[in-house]
Coordinates of C-alpha atoms and ligand atoms in Angstrom, one line a residue:
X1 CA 159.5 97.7 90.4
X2 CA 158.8 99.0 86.7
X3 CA 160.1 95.2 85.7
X4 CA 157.9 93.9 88.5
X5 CA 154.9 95.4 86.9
X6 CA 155.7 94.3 83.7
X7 CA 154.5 90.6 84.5
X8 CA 151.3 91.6 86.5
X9 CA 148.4 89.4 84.7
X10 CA 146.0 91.2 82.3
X11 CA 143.4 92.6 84.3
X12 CA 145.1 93.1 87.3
X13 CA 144.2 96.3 89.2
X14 CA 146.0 98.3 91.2
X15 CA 145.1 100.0 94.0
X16 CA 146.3 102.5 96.7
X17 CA 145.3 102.3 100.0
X18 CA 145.9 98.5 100.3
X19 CA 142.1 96.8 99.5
X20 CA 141.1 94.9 97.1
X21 CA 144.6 94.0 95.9
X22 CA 145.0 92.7 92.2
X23 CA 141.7 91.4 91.9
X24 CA 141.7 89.2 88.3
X25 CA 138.8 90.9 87.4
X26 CA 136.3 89.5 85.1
X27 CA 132.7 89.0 84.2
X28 CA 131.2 86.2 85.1
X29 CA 128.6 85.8 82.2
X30 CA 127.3 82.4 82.5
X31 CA 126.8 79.4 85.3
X32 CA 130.2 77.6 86.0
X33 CA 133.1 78.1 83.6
X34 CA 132.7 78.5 79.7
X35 CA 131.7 75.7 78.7
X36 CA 133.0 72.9 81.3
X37 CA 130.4 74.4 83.5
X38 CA 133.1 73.9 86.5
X39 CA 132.0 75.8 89.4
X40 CA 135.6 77.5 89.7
X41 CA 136.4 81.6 89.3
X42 CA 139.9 82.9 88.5
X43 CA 138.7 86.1 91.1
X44 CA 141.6 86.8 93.5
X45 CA 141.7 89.0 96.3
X46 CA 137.7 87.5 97.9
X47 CA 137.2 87.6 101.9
X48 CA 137.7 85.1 104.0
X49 CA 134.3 86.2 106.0
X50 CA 131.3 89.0 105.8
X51 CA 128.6 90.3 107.4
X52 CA 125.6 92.0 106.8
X53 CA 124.6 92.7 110.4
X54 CA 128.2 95.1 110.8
X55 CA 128.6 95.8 106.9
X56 CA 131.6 94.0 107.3
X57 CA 133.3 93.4 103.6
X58 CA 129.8 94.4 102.5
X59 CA 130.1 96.6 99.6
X60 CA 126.2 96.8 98.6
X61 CA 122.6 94.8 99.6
X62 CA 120.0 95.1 97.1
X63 CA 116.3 94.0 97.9
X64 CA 115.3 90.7 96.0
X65 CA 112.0 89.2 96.1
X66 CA 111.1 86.7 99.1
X67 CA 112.3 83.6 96.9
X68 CA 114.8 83.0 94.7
X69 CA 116.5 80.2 93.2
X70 CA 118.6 81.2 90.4
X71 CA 122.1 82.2 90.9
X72 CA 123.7 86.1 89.7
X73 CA 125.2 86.5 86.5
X74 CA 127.5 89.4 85.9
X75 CA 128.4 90.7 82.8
X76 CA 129.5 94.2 81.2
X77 CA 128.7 96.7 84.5
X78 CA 124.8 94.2 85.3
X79 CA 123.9 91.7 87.3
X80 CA 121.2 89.5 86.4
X81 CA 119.1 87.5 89.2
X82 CA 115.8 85.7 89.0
X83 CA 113.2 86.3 91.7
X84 CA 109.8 86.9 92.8
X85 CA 107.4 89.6 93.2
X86 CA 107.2 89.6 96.6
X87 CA 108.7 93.1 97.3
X88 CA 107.2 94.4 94.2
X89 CA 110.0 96.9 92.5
X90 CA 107.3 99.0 90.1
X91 CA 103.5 99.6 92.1
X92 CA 102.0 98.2 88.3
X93 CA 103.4 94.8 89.0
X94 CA 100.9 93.5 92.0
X95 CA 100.7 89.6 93.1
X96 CA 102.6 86.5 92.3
X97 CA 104.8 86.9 89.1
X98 CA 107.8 85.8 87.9
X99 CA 110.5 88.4 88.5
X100 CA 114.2 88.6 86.0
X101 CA 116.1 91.8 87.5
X102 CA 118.9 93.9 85.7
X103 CA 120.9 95.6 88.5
X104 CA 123.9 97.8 88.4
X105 CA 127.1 96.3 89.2
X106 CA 128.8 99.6 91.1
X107 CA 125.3 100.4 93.3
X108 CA 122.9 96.8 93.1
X109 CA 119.9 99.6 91.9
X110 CA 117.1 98.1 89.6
X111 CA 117.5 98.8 86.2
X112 CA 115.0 96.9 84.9
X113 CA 113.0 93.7 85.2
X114 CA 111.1 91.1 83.1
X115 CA 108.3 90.7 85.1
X116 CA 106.1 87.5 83.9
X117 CA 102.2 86.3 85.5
X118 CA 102.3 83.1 86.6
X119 CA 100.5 80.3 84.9
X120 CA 97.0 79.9 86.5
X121 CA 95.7 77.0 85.2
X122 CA 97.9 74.2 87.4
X123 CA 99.9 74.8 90.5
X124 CA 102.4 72.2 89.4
X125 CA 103.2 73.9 85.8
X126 CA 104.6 76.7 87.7
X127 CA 105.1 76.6 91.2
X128 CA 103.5 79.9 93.3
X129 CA 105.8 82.5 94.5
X130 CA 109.1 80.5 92.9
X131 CA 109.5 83.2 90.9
X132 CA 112.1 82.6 87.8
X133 CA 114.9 80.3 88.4
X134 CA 116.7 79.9 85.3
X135 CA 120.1 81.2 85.6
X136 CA 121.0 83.7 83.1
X137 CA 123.6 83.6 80.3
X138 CA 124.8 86.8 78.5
X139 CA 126.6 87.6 75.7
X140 CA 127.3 90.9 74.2
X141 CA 124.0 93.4 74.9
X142 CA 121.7 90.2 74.6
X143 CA 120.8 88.3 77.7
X144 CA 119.3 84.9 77.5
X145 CA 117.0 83.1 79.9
X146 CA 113.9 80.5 80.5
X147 CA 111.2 82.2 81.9
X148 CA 108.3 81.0 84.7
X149 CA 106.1 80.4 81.8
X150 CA 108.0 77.7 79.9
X151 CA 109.7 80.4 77.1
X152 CA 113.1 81.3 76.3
X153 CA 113.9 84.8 75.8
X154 CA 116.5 86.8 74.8
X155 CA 116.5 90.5 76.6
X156 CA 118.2 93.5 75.2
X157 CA 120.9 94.3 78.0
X158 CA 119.8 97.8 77.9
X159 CA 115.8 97.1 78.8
X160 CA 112.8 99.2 77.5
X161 CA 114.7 102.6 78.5
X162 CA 116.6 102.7 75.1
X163 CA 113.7 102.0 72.7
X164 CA 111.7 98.8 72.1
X165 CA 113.1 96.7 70.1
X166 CA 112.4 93.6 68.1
X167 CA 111.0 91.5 66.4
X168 CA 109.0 91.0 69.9
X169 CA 107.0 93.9 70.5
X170 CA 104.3 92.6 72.7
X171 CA 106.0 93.3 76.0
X172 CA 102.5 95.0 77.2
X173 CA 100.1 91.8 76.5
X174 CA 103.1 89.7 77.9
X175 CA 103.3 91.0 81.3
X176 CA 99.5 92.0 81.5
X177 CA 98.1 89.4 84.3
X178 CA 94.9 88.0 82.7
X179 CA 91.6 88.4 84.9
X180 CA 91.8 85.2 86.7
X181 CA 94.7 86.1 88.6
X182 CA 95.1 87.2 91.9
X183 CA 93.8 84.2 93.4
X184 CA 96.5 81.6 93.7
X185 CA 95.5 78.2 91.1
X186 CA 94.9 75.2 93.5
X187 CA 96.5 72.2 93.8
X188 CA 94.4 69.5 92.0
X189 CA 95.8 66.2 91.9
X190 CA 95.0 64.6 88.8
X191 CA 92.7 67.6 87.4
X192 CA 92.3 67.6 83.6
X193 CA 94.2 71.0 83.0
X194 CA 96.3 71.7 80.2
X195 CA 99.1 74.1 80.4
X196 CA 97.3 77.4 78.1
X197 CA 98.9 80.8 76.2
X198 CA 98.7 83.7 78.3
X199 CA 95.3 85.1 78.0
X200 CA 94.8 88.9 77.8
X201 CA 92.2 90.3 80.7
X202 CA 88.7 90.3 79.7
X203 CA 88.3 94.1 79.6
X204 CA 91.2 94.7 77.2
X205 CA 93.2 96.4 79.3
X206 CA 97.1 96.0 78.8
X207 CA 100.0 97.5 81.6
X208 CA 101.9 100.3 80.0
X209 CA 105.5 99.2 79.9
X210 CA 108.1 101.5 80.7
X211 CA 112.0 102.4 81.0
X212 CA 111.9 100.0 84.2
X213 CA 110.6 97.2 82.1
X214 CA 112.4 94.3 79.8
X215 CA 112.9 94.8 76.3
X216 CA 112.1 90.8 74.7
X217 CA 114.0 90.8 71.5
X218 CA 112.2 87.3 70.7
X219 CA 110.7 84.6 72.4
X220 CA 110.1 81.0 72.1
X221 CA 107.5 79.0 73.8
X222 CA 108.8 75.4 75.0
X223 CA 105.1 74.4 75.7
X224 CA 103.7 75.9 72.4
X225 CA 106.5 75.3 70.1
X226 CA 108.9 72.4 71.3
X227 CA 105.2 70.8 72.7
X228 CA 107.0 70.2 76.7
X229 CA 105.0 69.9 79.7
X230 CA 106.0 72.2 82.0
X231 CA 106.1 71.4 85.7
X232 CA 107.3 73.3 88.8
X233 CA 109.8 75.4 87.1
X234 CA 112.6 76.0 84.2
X235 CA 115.9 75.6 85.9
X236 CA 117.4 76.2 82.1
X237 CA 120.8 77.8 82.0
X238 CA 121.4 78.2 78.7
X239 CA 124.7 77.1 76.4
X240 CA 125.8 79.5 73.9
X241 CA 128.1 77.8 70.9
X242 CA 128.5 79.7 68.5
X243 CA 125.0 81.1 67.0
X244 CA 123.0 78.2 68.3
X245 CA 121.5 78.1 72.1
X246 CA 121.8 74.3 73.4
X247 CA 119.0 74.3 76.6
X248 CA 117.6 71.5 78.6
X249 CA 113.4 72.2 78.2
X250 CA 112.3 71.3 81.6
X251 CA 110.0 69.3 80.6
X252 CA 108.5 66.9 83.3
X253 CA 105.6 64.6 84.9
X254 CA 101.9 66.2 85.6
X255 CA 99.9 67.1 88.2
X256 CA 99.9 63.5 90.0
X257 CA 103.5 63.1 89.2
X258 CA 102.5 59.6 88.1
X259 CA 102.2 60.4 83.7
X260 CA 104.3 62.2 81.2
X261 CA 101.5 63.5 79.6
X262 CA 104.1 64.9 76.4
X263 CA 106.1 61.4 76.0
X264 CA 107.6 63.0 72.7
X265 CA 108.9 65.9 73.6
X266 CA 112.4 67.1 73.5
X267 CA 114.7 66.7 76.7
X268 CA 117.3 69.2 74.9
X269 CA 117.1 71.3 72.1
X270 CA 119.1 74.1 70.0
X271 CA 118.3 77.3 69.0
X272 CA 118.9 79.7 66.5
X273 CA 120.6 82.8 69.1
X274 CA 120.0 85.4 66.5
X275 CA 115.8 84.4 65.8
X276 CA 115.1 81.8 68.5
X277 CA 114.3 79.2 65.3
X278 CA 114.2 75.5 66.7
X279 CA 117.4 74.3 64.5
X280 CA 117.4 70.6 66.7
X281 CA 116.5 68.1 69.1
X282 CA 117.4 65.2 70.8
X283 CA 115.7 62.0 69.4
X284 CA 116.4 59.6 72.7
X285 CA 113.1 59.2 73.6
X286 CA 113.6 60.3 77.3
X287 CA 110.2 61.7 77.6
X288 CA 108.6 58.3 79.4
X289 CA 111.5 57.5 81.7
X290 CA 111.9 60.9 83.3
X291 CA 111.1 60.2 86.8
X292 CA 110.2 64.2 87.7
X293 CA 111.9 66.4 85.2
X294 CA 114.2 67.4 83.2
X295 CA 116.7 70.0 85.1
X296 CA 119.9 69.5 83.9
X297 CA 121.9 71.9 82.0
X298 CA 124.2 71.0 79.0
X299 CA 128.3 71.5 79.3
X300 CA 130.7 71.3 75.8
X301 CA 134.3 70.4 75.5
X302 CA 136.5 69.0 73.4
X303 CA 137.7 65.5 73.7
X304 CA 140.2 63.6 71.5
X305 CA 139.9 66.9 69.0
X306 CA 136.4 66.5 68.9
X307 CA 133.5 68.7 70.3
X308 CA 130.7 67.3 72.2
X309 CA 127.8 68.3 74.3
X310 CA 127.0 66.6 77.3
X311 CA 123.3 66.6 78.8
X312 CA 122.0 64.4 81.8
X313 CA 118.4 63.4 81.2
X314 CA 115.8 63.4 83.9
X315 CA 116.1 59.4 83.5
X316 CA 119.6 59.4 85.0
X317 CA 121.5 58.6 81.8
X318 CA 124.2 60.8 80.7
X319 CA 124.4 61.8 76.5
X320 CA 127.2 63.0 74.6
X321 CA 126.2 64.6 71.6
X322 CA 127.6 66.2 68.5
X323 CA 127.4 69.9 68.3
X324 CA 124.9 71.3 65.2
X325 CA 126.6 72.4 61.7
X326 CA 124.5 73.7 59.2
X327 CA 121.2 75.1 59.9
X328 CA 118.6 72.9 58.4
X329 CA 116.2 73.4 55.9
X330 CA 113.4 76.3 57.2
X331 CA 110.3 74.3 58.6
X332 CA 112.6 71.3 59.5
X333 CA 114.6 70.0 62.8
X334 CA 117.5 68.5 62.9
X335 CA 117.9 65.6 65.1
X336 CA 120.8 65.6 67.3
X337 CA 123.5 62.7 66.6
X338 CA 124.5 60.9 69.7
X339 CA 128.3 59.8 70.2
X340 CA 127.6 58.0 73.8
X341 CA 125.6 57.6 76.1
X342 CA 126.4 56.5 80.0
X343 CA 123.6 55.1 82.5
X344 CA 124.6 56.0 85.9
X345 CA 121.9 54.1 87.5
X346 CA 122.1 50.7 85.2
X347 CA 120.1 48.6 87.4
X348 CA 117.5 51.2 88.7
X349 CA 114.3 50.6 87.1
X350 CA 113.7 51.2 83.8
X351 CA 109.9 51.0 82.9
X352 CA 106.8 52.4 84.3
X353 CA 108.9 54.2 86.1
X354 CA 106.2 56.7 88.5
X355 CA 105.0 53.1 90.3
X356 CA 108.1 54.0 92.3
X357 CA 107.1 57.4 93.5
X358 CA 107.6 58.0 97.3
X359 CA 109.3 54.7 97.4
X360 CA 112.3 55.9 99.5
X361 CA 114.6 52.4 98.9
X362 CA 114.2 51.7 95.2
X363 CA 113.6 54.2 92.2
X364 CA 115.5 55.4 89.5
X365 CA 117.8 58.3 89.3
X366 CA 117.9 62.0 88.1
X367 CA 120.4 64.3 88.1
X368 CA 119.7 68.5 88.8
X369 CA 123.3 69.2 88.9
X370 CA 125.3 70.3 85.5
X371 CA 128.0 67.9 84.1
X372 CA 131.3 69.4 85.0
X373 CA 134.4 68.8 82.5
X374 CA 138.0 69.0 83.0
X375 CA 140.6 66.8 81.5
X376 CA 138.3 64.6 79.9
X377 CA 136.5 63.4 82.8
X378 CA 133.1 64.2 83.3
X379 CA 132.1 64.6 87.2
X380 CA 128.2 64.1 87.6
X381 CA 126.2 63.8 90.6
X382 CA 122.9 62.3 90.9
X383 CA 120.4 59.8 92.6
X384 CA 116.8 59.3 93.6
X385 CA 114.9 62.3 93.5
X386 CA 114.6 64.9 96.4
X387 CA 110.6 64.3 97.2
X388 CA 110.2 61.5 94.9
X389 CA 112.9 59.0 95.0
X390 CA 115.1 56.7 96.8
X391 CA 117.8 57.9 99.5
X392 CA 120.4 57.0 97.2
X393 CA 123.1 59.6 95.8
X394 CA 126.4 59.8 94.4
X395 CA 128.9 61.5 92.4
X396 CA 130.5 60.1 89.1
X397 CA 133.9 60.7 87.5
X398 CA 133.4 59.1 84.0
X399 CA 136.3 58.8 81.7
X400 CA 134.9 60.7 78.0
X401 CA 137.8 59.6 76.3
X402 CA 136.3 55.8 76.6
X403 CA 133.6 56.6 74.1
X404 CA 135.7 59.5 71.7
X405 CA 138.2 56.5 69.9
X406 CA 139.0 57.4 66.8
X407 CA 135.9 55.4 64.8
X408 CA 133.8 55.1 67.7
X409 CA 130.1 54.7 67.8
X410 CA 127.4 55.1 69.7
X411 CA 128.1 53.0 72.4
X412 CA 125.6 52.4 75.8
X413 CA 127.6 51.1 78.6
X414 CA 126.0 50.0 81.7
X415 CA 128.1 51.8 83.7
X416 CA 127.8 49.2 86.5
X417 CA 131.4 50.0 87.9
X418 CA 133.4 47.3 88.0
X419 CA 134.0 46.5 84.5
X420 CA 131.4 49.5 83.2
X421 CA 132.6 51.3 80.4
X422 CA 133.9 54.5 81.3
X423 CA 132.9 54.5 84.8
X424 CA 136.7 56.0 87.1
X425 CA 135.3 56.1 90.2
X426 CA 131.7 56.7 92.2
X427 CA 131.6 58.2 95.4
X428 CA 128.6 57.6 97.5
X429 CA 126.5 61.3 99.4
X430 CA 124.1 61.2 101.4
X431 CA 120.7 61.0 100.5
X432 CA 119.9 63.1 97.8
X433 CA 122.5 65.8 95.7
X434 CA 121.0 69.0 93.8
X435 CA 124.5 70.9 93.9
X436 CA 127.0 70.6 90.4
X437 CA 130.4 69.6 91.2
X438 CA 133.7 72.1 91.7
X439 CA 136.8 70.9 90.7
X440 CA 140.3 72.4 91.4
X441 CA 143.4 71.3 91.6
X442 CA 142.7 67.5 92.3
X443 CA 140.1 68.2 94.5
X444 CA 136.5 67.6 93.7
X445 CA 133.8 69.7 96.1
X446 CA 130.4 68.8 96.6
X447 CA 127.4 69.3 99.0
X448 CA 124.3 67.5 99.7
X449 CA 121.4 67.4 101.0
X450 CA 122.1 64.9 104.0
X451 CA 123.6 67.7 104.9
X452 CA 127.4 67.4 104.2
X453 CA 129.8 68.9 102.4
X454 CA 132.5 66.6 100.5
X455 CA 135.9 67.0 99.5
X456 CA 137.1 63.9 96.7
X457 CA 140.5 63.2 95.4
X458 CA 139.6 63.7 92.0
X459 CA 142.4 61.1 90.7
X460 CA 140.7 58.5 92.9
X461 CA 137.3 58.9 94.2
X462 CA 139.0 58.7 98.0
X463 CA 136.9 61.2 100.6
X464 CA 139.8 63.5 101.6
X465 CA 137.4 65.2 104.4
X466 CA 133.8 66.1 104.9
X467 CA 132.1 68.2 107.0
X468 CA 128.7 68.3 108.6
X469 CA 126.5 71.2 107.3
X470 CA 123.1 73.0 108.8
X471 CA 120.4 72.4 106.3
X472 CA 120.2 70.7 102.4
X473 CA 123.0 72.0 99.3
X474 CA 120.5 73.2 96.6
X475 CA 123.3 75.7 95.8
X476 CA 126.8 74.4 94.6
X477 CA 129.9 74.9 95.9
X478 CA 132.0 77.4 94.0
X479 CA 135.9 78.1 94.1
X480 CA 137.7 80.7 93.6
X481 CA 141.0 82.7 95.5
X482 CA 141.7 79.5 97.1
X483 CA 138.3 79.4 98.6
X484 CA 135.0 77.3 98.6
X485 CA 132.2 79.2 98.7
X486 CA 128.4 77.5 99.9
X487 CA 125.1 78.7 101.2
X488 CA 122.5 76.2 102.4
X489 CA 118.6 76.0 102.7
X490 CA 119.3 76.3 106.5
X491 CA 120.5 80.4 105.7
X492 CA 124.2 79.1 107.0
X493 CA 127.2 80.4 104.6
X494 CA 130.4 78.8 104.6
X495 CA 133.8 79.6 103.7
X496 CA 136.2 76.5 103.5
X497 CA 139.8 76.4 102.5
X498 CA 140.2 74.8 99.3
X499 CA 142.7 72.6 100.4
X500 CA 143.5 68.5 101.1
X501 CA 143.1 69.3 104.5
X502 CA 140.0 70.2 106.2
X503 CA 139.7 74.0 107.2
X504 CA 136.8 76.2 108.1
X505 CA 137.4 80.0 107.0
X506 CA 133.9 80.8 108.4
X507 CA 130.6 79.6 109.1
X508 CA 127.8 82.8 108.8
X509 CA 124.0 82.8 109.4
X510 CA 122.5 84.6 107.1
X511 CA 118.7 84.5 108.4
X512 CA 117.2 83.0 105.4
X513 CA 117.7 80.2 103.1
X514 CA 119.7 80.0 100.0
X515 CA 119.8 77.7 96.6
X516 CA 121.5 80.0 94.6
X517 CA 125.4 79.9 94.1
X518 CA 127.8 82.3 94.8
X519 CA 129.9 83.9 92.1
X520 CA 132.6 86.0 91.7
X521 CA 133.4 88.9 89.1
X522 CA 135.4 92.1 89.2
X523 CA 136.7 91.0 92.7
X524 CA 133.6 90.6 94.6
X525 CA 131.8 88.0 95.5
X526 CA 127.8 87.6 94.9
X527 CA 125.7 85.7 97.4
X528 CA 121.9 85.6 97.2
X529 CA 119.3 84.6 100.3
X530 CA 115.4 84.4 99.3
X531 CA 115.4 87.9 99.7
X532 CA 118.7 89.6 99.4
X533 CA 121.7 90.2 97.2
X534 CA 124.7 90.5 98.9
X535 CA 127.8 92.3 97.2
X536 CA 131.2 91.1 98.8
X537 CA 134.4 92.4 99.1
X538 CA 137.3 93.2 101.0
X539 CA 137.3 96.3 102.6
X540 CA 139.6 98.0 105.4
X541 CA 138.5 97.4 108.7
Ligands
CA1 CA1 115.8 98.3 74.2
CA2 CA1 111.0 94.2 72.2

């Protein structure tokens, strides 16, 4: 027995009384795996099934807002969720805001919350009652987001009840509402509007913050500083390598989703972690061709000994890039050097690209989903757009090491299959595909939103099984203890067997729908509805 114990993995737990056994027990700190953005977990010891109605394998619920669309991140005893306001937490936050929540891991109670007014001024620069849907990333006490407003900011871990501290310390103008709001900003297609700084309220009067409040450390305004246009809402989940922040700036069409009305700004950029300094950018010229926006987030990985950083613009095109080295210069920006670049659409259109709005047969592609790496292929999924595009999608295994030779250069390839540089295999989904690929063990799982979930042979492309689902995949699927875990926009959660062969572990209704992903730390298992955070995990029955 002593031997026995000897060879139990780090981080194994034991208990007595026979639940939870040997869990592998870790944070889960960012989307997907560090930095392959795989939507696997090394959790052991998750349930097969739940239930909130009984409280079965339910450990805690805590209260969300009514919507939310960014997925729980779980580091050092917090869990970190973007919302809405619509169960205000604190009476001085009233109406439609933007809602980040710190909760305690043991109990789901608030700790704290970054709550954000909502842009007035255009609809479609931030989309009422979505609340904040960039997924958190966190390392050490500093916590790193996009909020509703276009900014990045990085959070102090331990919120406004330790002290305020800086440089930022305008949290009080930041989450004052100006006078204008209250009335939810119409929907004018093709109105003039420009996306403005938040203005303080005409009589002067700020919100006291308090010890339930976010502590900004800095901030930096994608609309103000990296000039984007902002439209619907960030989906950032930002990269962390080494001091610099890669993020994708969400930058996207206007109000008659017909113009780019920022054709130079940056698709993805870098920033300094410890100051929020713009260090780079790329210099692809994306900014005309992206058909709705730019959603993607960026994955790293080494291939052939070499480091790279892959982002999927909002025109369809994969980029590898090379991570930054030294900081340049104060006042200037690097421009990021591209290794490759992979079009996975080659003969979608390619100019004046809005003419083929609402055109449901031809358009080009986009791609929400991350780029997922393991073993140097790169699994993407991507098509016409979900209320803009064709009914067209598909998933991508592209070979990386085809563009990493020793001495190679940039080099486009037209990705046309047979023949296209790079391109392993394409497997075709149905309709359109807002879910990031999970990979495991030779299996590649995906959902979409013609409503079926996919298991690939990840060697060849095959469909090993699929399997009808109730509503659209906006979440991904996620692994882990040999599971797949998926909730769908219908409120339906299932539990699948990650095997070759089909198996349903459990198919739950859940009474509202769900975009973000489940994820596992510490041995339980986090799944968000609109409304509710529920924390899993096996209990006695
Ligand atoms: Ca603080
Ligand atoms: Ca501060």
């Amino acid at each position: 027995m002593q031997r026995k114990l000897l060879f139990l993995p780090l981080g194994c737990c034991l208990t007595v009384g026979g639940w939870n056994p040997c869990a592998f027990a870790a944070d889960q700190p960012q989307w997907g795996e560090a930095w392959s953005r795989n939507m696997v977990s090394k959790e052991r010891g998750l349930p097969d099934t739940f239930d909130p109605k009984t409280g079965r394998n339910i450990k805690w619920t805590a209260k969300l807002g009514t919507q939310t669309h960014s997925t729980p991140i779980i580091a050092k005893g917090r869990i970190y969720i973007g919302t809405n306001n619509g169960e205000p937490r604190d009476p001085k936050h009233q109406g439609d805001r933007g809602v980040f929540m710190c909760l305690d891991e043991k109990t789901g109670h608030l700790l704290w919350q970054l709550v954000v007014p909502k842009r007035d001024e255009d609809a479609y620069m931030d989309w009422p009652n979505m609340g904040m849907s960039s997924t958190a990333t966190v390392e050490g006490a500093r916590v790193y987001l996009v909020d509703n407003r276009g900014a990045v900011v990085c959070l102090d871990a331990n919120g406004l009840a330790n002290g305020n501290e800086g440089p930022f310390r305008d949290e009080a103008a930041y989450m004052t509402p100006p006078s204008t709001a209250g009335s939810p900003p119409r929907q004018v297609i093709g109105a003039e509007t420009r996306p403005e700084p938040l203005h303080p309220p005409a009589d002067g009067k700020l919100l006291e913050p308090g010890p339930l409040d976010a502590d900004i450390l800095w901030k930096f305004d994608l609309v103000a500083d990296a000039g984007i246009w902002p439209h619907d809402a960030a989906h950032s989940s930002i990269l962390i390598h080494g001091d610099y922040l890669y993020l994708n700036t969400a930058s996207g069409v206007d109000n008659t989703h017909k113009r780019i009305r920022a054709p130079d700004a940056p698709s993805l950029i870098v920033l300094d972690k410890r100051t929020g300094r713009l260090l780079a950018r790329d210099d692809e010229h994306i900014g005309p061709t992206i058909f709705h926006n730019t959603w993607s987030s960026p994955s790293l990985a080494k291939v052939n000994g070499r480091l790279l950083i892959f982002f999927c613009g909002g025109n369809g095109v994969v980029y590898g890039f090379q991570p930054v080295g030294a900081p340049p210069p104060a006042g200037e920006v690097l421009k990021l050097k591209k290794v490759f670049q992979f079009d996975c659409d080659p003969t979608a259109p390619k100019t004046d690209v809005h003419k083929f709005n609402s055109n449901r047969r031809e358009s080009p592609s986009n791609i929400f989903g991350l780029p997922v790496f393991l073993r140097d292929r790169l699994y993407v999924a991507g098509g016409g757009d979900l209320w803009w595009g064709k009914n067209e999608a598909w998933l991508k295994c592209i070979d990386v090491m085809a563009f990493t030779r020793p001495g190679g250069h940039p080099r486009p390839s037209d990705g046309s299959g047979a023949g296209g540089e790079g391109l392993v295999w394409s497997y075709p989904l149905e309709k359109h595909v807002m879910s990031s690929p999970a990979v495991k063990d030779g299996l590649v799982f995906i959902a979409d939103c013609g409503r079926t979930f996919h298991c690939v042979d990840a060697k060849t492309g095959q469909r090993l099984w699929t399997h009808e689902i109730k509503g659209e995949a906006w979440a991904s699927p996620y692994v882990a203890d040999g599971k797949v875990y998926l909730g769908t926009r219908s409120g339906s959660f299932y539990v699948f067997a990650a095997s070759r062969a089909k198996r349903v572990l459990a198919e739950l209704e859940l009474g509202n729908p769900i975009s973000a992903t489940a994820t596992a730390a510490n041995g339980v298992l986090y799944v968000a509805t609109m409304s509710d955070l529920f924390a899993v995990q096996k209990r006695p029955e």
